[in-house]
PDB file of C-alpha atoms in Angstrom:
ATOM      1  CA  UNK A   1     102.090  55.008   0.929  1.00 71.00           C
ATOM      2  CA  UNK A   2      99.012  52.865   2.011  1.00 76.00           C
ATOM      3  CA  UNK A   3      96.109  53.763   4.162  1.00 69.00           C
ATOM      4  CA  UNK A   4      94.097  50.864   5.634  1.00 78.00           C
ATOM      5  CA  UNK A   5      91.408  50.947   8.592  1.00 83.00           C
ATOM      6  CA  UNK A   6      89.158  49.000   7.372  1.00 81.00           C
ATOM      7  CA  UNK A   7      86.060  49.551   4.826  1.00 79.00           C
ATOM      8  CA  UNK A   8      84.646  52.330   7.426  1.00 79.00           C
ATOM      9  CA  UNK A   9      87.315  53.680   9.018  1.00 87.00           C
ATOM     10  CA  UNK A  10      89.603  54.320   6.202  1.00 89.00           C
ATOM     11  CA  UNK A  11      87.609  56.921   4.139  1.00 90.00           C
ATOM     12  CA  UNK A  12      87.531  58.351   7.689  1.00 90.00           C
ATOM     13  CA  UNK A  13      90.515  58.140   8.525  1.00 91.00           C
ATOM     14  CA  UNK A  14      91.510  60.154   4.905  1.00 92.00           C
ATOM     15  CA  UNK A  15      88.903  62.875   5.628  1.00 93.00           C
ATOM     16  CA  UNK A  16      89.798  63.659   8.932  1.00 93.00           C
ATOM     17  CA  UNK A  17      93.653  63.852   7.339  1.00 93.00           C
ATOM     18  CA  UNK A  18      92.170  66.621   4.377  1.00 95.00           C
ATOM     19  CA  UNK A  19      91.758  64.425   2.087  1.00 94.00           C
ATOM     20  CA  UNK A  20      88.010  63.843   0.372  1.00 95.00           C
ATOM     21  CA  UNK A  21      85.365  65.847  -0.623  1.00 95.00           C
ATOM     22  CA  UNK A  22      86.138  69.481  -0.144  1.00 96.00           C
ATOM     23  CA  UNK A  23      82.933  70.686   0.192  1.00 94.00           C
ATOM     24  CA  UNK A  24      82.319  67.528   2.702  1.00 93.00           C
ATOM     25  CA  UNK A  25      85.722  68.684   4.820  1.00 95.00           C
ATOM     26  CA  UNK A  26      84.368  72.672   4.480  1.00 95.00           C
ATOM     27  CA  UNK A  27      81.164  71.806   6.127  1.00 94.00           C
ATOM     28  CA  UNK A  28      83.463  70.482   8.937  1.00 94.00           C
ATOM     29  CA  UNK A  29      85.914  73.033   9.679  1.00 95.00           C
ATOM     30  CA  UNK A  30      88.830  70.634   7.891  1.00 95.00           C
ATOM     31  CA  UNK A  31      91.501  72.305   5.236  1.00 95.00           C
ATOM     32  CA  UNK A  32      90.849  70.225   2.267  1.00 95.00           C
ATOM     33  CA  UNK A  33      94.404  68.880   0.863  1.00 96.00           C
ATOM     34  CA  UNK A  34      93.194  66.960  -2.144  1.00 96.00           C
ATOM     35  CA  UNK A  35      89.717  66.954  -3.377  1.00 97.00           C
ATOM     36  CA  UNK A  36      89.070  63.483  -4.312  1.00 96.00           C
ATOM     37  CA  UNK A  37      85.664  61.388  -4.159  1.00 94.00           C
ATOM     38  CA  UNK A  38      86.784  59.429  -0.752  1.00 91.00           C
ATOM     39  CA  UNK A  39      84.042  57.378   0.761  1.00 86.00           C
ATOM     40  CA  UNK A  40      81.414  57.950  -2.460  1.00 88.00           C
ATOM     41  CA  UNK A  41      80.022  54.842  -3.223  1.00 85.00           C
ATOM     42  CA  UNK A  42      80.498  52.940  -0.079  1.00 83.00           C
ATOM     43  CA  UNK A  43      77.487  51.105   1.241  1.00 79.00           C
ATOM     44  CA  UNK A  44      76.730  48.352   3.990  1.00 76.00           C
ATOM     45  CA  UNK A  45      75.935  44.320   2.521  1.00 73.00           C
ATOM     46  CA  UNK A  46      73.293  43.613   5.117  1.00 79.00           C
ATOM     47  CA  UNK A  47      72.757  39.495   4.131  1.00 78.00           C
ATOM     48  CA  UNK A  48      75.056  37.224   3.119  1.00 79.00           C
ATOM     49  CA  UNK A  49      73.618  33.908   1.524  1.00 80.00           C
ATOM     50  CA  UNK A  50      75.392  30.373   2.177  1.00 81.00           C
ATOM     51  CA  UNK A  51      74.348  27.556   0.826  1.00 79.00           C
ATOM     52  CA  UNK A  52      76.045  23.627   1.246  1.00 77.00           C
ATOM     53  CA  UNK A  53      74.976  20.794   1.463  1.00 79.00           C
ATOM     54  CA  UNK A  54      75.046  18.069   4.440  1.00 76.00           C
ATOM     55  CA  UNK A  55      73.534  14.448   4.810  1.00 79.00           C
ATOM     56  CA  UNK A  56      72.511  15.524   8.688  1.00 75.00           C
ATOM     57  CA  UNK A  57      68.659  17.291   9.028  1.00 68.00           C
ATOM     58  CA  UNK A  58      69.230  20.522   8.734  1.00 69.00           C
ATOM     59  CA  UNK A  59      66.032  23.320   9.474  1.00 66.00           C
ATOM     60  CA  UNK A  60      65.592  23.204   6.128  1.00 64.00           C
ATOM     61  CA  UNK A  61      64.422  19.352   6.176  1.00 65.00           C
ATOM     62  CA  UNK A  62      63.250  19.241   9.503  1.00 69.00           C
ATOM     63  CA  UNK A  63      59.599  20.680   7.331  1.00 75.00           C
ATOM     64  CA  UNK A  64      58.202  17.408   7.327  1.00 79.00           C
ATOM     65  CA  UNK A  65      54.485  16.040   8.652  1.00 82.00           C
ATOM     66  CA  UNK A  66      55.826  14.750  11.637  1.00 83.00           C
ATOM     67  CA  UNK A  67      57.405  17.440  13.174  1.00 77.00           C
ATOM     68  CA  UNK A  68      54.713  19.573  12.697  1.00 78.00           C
ATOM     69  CA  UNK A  69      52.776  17.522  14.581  1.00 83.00           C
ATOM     70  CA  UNK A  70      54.878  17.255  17.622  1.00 80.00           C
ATOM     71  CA  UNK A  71      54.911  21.058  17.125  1.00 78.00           C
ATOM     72  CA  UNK A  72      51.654  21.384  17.442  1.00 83.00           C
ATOM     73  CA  UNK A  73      51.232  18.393  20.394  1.00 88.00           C
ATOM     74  CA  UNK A  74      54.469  19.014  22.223  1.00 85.00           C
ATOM     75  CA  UNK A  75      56.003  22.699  21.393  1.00 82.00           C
ATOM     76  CA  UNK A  76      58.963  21.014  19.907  1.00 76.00           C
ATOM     77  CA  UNK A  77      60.521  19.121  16.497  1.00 69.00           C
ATOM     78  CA  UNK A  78      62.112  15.824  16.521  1.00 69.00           C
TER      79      UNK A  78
END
């Protein structure tokens, strides 16, 4: 059989079912039916880098002389 809910929901989903951590499930009032390490390990990737490359100015080339003048003269970038 396979359990999917996604990266979060599925360890959930397998604790609230008995299955995980049996001192994790005690703590909760849940009849552990397999002990196993469910959920250990699992952690958030806050920043994803992505890098190409484009022949139209981008933020990253806009850093230039003359935008940073009409930033300072005008509030705004060409």
């Amino acid at each position: 059989m396979i359990l999917s809910a996604g990266t979060y929901e599925s360890p959930k989903l397998l604790m609230l079912s008995g299955i995980g951590p049996a001192a994790a499930l005690a703590a909760f009032g849940i009849d552990p039916v397999r002990d196993l390490p469910v959920g250990q390990g699992l952690q958030d990737h806050y920043m994803t880098l992505l890098n190409f490359r484009t022949d139209a100015e981008s933020l990253a080339s806009a850093a230039s002389a003359e935008n940073a003048a009409l930033l300072q003269t005008e509030g705004r970038g060409r």
